[in-house]
mmCIF file with all atom_site columns, C-alpha atoms and ligand atoms in Angstrom:
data_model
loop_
_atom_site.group_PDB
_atom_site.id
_atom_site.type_symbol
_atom_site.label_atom_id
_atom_site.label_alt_id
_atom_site.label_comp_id
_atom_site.label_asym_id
_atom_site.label_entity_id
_atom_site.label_seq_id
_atom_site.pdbx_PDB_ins_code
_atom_site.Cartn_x
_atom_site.Cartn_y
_atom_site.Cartn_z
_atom_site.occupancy
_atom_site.B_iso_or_equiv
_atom_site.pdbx_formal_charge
_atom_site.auth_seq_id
_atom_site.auth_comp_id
_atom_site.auth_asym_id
_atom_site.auth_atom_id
_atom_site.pdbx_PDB_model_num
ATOM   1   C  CA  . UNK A 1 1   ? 211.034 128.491 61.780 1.00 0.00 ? 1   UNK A CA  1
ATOM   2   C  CA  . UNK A 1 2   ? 210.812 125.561 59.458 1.00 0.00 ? 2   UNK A CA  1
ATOM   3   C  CA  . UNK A 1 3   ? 209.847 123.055 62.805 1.00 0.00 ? 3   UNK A CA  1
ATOM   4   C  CA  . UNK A 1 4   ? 206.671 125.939 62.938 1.00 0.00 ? 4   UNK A CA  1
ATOM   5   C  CA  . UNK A 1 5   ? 205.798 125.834 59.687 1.00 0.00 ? 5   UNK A CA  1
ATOM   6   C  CA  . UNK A 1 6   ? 205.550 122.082 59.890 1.00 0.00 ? 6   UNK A CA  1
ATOM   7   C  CA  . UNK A 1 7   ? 203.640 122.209 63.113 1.00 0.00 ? 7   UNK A CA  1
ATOM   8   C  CA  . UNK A 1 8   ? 200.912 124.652 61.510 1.00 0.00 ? 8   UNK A CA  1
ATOM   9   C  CA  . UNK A 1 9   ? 200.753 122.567 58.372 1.00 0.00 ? 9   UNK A CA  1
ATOM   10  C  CA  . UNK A 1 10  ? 200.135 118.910 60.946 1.00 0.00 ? 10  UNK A CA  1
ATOM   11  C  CA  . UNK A 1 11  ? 197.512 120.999 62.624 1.00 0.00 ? 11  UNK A CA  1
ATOM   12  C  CA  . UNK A 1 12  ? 195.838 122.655 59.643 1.00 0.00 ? 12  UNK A CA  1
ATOM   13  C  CA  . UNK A 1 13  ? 195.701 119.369 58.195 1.00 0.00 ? 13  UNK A CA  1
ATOM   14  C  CA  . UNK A 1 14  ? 194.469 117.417 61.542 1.00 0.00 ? 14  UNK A CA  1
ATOM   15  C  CA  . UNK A 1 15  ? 191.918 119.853 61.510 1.00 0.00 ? 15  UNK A CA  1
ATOM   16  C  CA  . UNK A 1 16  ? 190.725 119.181 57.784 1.00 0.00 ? 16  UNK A CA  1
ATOM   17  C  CA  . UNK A 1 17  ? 190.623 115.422 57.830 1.00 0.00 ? 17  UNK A CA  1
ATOM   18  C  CA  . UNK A 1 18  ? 189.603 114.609 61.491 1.00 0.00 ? 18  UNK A CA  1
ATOM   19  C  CA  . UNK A 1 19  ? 187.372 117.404 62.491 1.00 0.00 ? 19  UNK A CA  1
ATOM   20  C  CA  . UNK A 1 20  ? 183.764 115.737 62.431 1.00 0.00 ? 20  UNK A CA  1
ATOM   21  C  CA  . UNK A 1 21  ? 184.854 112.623 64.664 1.00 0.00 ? 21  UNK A CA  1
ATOM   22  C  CA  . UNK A 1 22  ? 186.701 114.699 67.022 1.00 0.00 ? 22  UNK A CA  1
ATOM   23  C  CA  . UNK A 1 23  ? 183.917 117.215 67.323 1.00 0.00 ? 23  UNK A CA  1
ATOM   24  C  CA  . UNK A 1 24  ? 181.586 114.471 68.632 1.00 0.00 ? 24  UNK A CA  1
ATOM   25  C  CA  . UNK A 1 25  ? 184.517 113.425 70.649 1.00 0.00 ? 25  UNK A CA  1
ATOM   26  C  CA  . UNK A 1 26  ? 185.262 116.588 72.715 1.00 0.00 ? 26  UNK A CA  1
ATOM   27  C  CA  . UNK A 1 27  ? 182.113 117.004 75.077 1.00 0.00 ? 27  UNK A CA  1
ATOM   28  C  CA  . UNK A 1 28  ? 181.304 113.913 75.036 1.00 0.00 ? 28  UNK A CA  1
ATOM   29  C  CA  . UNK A 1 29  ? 180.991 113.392 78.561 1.00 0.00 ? 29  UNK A CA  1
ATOM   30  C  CA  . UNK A 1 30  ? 179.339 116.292 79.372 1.00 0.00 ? 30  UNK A CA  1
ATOM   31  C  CA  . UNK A 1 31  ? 176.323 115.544 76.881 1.00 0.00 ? 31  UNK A CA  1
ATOM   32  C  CA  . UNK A 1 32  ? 175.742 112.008 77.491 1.00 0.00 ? 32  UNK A CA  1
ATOM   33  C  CA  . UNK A 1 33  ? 175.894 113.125 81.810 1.00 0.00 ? 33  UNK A CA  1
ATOM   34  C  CA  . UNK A 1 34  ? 173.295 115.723 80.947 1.00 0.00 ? 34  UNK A CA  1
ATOM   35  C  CA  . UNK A 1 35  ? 171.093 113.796 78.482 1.00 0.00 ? 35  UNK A CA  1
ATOM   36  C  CA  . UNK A 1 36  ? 170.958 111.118 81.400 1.00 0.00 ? 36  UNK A CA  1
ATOM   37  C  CA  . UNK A 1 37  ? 170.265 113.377 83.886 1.00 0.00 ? 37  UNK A CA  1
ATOM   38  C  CA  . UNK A 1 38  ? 167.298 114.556 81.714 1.00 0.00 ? 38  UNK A CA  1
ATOM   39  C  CA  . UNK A 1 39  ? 166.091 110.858 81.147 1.00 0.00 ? 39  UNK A CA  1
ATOM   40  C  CA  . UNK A 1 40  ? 166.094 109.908 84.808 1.00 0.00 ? 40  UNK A CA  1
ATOM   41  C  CA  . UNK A 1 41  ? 163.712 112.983 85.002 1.00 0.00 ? 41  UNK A CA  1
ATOM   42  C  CA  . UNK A 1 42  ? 161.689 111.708 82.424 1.00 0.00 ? 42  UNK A CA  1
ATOM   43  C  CA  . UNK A 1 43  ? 161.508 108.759 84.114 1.00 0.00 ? 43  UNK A CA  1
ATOM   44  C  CA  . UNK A 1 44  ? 159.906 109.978 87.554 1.00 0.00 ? 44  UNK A CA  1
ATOM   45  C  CA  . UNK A 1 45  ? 158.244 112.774 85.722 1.00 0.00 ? 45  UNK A CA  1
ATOM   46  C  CA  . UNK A 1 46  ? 156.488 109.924 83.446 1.00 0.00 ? 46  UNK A CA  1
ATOM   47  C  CA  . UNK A 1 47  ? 155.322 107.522 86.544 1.00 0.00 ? 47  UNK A CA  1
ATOM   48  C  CA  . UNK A 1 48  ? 153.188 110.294 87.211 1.00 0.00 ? 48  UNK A CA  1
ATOM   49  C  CA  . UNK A 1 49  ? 152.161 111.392 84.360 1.00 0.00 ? 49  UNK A CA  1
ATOM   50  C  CA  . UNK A 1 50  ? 150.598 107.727 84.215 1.00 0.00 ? 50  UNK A CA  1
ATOM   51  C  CA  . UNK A 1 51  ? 148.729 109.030 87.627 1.00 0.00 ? 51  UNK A CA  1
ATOM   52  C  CA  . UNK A 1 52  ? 147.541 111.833 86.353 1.00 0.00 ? 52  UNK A CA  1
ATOM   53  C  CA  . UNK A 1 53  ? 146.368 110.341 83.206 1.00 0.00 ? 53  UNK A CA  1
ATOM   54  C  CA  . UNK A 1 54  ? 144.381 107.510 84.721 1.00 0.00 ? 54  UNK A CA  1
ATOM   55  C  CA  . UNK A 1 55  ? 147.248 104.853 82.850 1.00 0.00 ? 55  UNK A CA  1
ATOM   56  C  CA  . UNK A 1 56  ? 148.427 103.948 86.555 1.00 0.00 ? 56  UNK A CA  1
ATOM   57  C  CA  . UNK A 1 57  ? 146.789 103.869 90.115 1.00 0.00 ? 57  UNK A CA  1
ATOM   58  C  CA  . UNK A 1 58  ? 147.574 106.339 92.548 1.00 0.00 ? 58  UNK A CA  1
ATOM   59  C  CA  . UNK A 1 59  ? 149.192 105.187 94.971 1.00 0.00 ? 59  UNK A CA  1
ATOM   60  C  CA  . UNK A 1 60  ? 150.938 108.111 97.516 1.00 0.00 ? 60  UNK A CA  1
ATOM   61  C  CA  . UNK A 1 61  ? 153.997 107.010 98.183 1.00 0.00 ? 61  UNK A CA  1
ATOM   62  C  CA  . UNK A 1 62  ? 155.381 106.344 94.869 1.00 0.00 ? 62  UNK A CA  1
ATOM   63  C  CA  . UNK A 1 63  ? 154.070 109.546 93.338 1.00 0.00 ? 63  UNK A CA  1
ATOM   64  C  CA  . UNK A 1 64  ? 155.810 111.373 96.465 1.00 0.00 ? 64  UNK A CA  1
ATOM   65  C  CA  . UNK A 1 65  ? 159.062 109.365 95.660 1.00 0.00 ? 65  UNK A CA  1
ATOM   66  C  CA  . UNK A 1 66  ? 159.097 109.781 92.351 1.00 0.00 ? 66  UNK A CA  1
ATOM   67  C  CA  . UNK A 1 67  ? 158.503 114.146 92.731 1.00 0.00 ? 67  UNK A CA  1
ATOM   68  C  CA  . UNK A 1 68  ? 161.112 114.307 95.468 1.00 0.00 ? 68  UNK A CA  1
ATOM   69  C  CA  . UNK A 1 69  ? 163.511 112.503 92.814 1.00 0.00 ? 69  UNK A CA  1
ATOM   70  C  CA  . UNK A 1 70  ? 162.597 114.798 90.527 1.00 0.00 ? 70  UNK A CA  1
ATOM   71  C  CA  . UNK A 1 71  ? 162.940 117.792 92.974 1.00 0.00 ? 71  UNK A CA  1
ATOM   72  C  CA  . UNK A 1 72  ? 166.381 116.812 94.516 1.00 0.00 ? 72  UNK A CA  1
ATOM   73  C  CA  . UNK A 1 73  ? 167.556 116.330 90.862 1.00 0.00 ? 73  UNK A CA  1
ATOM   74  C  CA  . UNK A 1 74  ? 166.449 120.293 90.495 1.00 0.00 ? 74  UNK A CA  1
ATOM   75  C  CA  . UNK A 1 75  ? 168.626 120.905 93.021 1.00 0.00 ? 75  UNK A CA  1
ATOM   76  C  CA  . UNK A 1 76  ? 172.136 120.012 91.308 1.00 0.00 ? 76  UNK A CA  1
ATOM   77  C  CA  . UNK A 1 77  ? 174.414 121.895 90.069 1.00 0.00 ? 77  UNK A CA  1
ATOM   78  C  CA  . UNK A 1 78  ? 174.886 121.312 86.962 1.00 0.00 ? 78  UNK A CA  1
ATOM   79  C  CA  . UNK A 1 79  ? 176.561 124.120 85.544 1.00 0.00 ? 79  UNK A CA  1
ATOM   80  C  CA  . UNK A 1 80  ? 179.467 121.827 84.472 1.00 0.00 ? 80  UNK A CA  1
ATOM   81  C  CA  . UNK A 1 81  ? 177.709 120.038 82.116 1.00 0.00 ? 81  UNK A CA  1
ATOM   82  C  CA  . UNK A 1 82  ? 176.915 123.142 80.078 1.00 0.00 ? 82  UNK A CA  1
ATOM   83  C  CA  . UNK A 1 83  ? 180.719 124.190 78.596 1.00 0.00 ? 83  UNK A CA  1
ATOM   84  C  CA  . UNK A 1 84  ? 180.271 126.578 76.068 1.00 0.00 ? 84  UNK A CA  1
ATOM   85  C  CA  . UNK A 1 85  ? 180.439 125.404 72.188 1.00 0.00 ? 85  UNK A CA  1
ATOM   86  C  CA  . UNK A 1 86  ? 178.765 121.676 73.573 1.00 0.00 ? 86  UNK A CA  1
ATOM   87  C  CA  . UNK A 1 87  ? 175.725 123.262 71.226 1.00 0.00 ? 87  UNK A CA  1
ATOM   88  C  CA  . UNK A 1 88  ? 173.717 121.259 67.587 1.00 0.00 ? 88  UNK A CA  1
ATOM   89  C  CA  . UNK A 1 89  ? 175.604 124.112 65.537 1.00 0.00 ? 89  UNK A CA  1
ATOM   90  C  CA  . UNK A 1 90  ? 179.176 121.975 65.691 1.00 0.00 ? 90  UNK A CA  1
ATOM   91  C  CA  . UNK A 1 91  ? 177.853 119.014 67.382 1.00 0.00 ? 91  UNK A CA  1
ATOM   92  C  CA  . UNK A 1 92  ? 176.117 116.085 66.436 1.00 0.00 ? 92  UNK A CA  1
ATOM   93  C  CA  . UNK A 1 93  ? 175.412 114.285 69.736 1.00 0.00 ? 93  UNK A CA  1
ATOM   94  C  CA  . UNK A 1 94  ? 173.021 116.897 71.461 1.00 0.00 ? 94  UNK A CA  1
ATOM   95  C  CA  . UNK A 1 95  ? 169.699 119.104 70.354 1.00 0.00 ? 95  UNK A CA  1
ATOM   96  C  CA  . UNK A 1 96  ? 171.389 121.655 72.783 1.00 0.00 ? 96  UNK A CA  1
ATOM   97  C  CA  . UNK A 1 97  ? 170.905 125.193 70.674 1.00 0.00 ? 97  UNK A CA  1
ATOM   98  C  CA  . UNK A 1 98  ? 173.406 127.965 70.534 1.00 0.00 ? 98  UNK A CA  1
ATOM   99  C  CA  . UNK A 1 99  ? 170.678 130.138 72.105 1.00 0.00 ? 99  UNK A CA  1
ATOM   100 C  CA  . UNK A 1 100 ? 171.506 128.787 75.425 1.00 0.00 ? 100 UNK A CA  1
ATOM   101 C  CA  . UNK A 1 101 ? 174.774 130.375 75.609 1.00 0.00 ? 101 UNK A CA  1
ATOM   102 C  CA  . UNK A 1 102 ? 173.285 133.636 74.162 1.00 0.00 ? 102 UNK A CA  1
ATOM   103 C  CA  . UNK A 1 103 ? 170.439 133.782 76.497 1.00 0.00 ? 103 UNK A CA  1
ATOM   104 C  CA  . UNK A 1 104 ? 171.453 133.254 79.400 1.00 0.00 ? 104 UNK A CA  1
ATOM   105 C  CA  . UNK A 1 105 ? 169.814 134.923 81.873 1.00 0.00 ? 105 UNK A CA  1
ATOM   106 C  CA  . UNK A 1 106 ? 166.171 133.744 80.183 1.00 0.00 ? 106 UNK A CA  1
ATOM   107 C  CA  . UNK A 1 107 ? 167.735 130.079 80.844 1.00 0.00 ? 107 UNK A CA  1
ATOM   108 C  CA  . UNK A 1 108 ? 168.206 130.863 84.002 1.00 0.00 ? 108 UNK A CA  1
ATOM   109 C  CA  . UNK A 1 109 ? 164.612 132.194 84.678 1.00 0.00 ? 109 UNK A CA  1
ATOM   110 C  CA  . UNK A 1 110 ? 163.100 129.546 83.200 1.00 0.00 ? 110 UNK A CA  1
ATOM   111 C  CA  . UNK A 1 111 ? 165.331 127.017 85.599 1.00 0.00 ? 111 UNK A CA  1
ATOM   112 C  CA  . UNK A 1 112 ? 164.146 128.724 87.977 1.00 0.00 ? 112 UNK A CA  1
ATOM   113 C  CA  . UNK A 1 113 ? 160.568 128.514 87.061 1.00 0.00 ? 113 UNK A CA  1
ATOM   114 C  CA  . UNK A 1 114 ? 161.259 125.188 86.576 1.00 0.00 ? 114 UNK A CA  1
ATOM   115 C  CA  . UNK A 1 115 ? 162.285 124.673 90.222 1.00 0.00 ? 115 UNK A CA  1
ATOM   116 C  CA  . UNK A 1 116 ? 159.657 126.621 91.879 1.00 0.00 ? 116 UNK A CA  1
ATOM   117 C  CA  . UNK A 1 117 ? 156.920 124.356 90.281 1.00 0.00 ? 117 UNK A CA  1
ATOM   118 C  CA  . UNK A 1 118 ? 159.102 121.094 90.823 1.00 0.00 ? 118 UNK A CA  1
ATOM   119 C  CA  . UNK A 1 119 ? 159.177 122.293 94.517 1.00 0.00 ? 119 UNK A CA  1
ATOM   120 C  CA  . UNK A 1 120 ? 155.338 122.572 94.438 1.00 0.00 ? 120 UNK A CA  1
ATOM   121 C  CA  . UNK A 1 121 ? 154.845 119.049 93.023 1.00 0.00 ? 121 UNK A CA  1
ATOM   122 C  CA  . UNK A 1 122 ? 157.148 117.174 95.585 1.00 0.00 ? 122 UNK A CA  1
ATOM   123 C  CA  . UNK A 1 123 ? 155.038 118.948 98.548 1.00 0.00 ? 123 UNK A CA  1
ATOM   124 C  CA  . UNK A 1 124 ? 151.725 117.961 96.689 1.00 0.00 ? 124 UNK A CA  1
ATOM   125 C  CA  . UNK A 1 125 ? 152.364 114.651 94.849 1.00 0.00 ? 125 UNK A CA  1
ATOM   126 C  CA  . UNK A 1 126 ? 151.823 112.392 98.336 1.00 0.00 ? 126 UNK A CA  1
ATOM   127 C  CA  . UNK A 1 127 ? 148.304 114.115 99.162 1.00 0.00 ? 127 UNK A CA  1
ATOM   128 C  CA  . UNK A 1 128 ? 146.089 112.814 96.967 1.00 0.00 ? 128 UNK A CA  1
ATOM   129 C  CA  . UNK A 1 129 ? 145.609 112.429 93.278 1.00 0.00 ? 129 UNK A CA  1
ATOM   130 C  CA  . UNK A 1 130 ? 143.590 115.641 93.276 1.00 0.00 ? 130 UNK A CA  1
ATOM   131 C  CA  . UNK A 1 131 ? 146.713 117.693 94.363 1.00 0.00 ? 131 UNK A CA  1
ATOM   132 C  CA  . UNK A 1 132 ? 149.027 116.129 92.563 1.00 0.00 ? 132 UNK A CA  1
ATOM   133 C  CA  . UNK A 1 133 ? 147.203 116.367 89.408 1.00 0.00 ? 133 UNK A CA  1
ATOM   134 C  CA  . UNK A 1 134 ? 147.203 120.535 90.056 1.00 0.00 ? 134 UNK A CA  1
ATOM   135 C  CA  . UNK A 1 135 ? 150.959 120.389 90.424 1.00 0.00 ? 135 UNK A CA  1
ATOM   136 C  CA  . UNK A 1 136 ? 151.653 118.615 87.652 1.00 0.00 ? 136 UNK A CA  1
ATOM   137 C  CA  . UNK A 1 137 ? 150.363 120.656 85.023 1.00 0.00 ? 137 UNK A CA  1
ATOM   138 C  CA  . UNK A 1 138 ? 152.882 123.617 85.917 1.00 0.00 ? 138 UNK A CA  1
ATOM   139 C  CA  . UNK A 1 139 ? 156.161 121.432 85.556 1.00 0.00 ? 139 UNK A CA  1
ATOM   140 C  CA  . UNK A 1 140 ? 154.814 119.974 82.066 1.00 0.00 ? 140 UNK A CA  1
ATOM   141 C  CA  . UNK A 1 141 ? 154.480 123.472 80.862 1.00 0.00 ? 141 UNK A CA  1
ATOM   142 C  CA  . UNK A 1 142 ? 157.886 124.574 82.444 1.00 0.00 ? 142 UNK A CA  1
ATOM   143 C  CA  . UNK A 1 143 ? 159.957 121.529 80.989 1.00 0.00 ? 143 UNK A CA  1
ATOM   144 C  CA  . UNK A 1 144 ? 157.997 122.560 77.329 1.00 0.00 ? 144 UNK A CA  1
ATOM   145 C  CA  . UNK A 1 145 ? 158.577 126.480 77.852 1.00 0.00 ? 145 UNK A CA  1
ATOM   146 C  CA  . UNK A 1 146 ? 162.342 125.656 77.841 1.00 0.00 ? 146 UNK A CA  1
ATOM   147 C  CA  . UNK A 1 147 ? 162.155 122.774 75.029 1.00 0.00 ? 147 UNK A CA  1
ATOM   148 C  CA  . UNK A 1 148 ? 160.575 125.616 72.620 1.00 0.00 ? 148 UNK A CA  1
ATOM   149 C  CA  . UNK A 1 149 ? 163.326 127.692 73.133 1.00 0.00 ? 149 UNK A CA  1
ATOM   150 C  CA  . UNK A 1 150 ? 166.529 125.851 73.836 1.00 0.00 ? 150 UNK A CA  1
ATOM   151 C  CA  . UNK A 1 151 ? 166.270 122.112 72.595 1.00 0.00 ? 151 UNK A CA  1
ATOM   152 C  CA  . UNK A 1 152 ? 166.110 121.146 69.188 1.00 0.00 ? 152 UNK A CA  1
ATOM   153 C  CA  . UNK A 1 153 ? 163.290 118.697 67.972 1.00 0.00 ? 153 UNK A CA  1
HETATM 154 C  C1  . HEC B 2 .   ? 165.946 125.166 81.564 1.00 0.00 ? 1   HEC B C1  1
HETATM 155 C  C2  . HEC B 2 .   ? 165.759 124.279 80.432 1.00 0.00 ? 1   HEC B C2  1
HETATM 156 C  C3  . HEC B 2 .   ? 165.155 122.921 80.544 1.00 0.00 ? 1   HEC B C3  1
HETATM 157 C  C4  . HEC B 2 .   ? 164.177 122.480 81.413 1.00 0.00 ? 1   HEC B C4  1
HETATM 158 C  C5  . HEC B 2 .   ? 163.453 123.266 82.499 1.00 0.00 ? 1   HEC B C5  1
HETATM 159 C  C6  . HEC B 2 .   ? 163.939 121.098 81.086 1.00 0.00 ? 1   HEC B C6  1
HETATM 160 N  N1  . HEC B 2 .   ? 164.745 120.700 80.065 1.00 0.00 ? 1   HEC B N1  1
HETATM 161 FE FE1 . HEC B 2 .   ? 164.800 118.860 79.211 1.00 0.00 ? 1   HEC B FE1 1
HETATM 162 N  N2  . HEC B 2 .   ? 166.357 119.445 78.039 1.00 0.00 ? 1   HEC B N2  1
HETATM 163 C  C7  . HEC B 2 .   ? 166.863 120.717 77.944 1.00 0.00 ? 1   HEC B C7  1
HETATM 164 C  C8  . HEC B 2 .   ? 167.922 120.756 76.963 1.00 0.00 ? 1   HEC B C8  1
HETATM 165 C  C9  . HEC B 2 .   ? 168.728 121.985 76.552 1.00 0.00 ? 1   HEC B C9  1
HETATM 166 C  C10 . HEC B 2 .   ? 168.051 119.451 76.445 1.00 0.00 ? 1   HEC B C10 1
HETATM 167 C  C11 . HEC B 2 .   ? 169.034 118.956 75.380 1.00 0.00 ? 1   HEC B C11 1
HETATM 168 C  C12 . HEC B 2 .   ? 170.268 118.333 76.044 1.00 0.00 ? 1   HEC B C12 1
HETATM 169 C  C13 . HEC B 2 .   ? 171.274 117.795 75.029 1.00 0.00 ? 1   HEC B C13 1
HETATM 170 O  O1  . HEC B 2 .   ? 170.853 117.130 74.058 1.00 0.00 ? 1   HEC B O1  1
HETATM 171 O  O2  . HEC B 2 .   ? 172.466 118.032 75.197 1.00 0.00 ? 1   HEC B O2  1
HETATM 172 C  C14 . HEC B 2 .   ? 167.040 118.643 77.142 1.00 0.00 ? 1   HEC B C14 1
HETATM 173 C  C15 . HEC B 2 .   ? 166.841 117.297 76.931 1.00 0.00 ? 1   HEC B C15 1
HETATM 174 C  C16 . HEC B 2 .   ? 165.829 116.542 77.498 1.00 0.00 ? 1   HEC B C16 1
HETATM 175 C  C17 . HEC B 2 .   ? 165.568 115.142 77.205 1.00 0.00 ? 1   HEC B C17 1
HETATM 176 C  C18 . HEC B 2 .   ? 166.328 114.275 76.188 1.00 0.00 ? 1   HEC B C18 1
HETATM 177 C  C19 . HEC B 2 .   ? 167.539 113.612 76.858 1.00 0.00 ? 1   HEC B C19 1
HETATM 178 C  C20 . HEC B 2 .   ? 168.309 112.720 75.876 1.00 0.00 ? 1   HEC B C20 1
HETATM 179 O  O3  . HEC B 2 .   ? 168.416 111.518 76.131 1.00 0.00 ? 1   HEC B O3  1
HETATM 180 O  O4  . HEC B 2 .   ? 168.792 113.243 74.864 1.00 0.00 ? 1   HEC B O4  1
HETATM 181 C  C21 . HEC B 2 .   ? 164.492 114.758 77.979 1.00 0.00 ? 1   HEC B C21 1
HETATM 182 C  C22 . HEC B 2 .   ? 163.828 113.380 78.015 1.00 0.00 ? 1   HEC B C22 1
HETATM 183 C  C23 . HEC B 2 .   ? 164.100 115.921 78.754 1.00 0.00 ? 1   HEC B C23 1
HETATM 184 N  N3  . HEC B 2 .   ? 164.927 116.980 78.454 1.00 0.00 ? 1   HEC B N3  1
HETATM 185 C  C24 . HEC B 2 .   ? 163.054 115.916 79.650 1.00 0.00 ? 1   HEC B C24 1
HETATM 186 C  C25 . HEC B 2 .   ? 162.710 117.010 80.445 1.00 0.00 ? 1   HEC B C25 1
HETATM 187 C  C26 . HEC B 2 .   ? 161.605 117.006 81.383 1.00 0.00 ? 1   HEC B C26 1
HETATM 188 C  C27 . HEC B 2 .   ? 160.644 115.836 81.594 1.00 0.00 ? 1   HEC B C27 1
HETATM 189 C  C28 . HEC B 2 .   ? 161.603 118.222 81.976 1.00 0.00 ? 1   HEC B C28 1
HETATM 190 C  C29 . HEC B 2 .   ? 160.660 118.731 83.029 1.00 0.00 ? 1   HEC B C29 1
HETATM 191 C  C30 . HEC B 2 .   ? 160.290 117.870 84.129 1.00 0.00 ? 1   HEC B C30 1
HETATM 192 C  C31 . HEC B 2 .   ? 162.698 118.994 81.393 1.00 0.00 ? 1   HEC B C31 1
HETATM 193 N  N4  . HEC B 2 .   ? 163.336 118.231 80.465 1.00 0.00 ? 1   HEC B N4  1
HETATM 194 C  C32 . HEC B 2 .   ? 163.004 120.306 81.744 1.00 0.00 ? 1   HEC B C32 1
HETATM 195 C  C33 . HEC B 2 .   ? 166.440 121.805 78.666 1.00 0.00 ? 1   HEC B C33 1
HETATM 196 C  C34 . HEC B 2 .   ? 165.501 121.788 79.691 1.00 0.00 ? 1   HEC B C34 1
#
């Protein structure tokens, strides 16, 4: 009885004095594998937003490398990387919002969305610039219809 009390009083404190740093500490993993994921989209996504934009030449085989990375990313599973409570209410390290975990199913149908308009833009990006500049459009909006909601600025 008096080995429990001791435990509860260790813990209680352990949870007063190190809480912030362990917070940060606990999904760590799984934010910094999703917030890279996220850049190396940015990445492709940003080669051809140069395209589109006029900032960088066409040129058809880059802009149909760099929307097939994009679209085989939008194929992972990444469900993993989303463990409830990894959310900006407790954390520091992520502009995740709780909302994701209470919304699910609109998450999911704006990943899909997401998808369906990545697809597009993988078949389209290696026509011409014409084509890809139609497909592009649609995945800016879909990354930004899920930013609104979900990330934090
Ligand atoms: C279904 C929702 C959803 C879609 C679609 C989406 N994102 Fe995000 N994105 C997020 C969330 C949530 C975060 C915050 C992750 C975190 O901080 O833990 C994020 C974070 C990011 C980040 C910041 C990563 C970092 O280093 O912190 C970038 C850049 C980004 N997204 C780019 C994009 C681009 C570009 C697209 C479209 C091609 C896109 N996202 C589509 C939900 C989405």
């Amino acid at each position: 009885m008096k080995q429990l009390a001791k435990i509860t009083l260790c813990t209680a404190m352990l949870a007063t004095v190190t809480a912030p740093a362990v917070a940060d500490e606990v999904f760590k993993d799984e934010i910094n594998a999703r917030q890279g994921y996220y850049q190396i989209i940015k990445y492709n996504f940003g080669i051809l937003g140069a395209m589109v934009k006029g900032k960088k030449d066409y040129d058809a085989d880059i802009a149909s490398t760099a929307a097939n990375n994009i679209y085989n990313l939008s194929k992972l599973n990444n469900g993993m990387l989303w463990p409830k409570g990894s959310d900006n209410s407790q954390l520091d390290n992520t502009k995740a919002k709780p909302g994701i975990w209470e919304n699910f199913a609109d998450v999911k149908q704006k990943q899909s969305d997401w998808q369906l308009a990545v697809e597009k833009l993988a078949s389209d990006a290696g026509n011409d610039l014409d084509s890809l500049k139609k497909s592009f459009g649609p995945v800016g909006k879909s990354c930004k219809s899920c930013h609104d909601d979900y990330k934090a600025k």
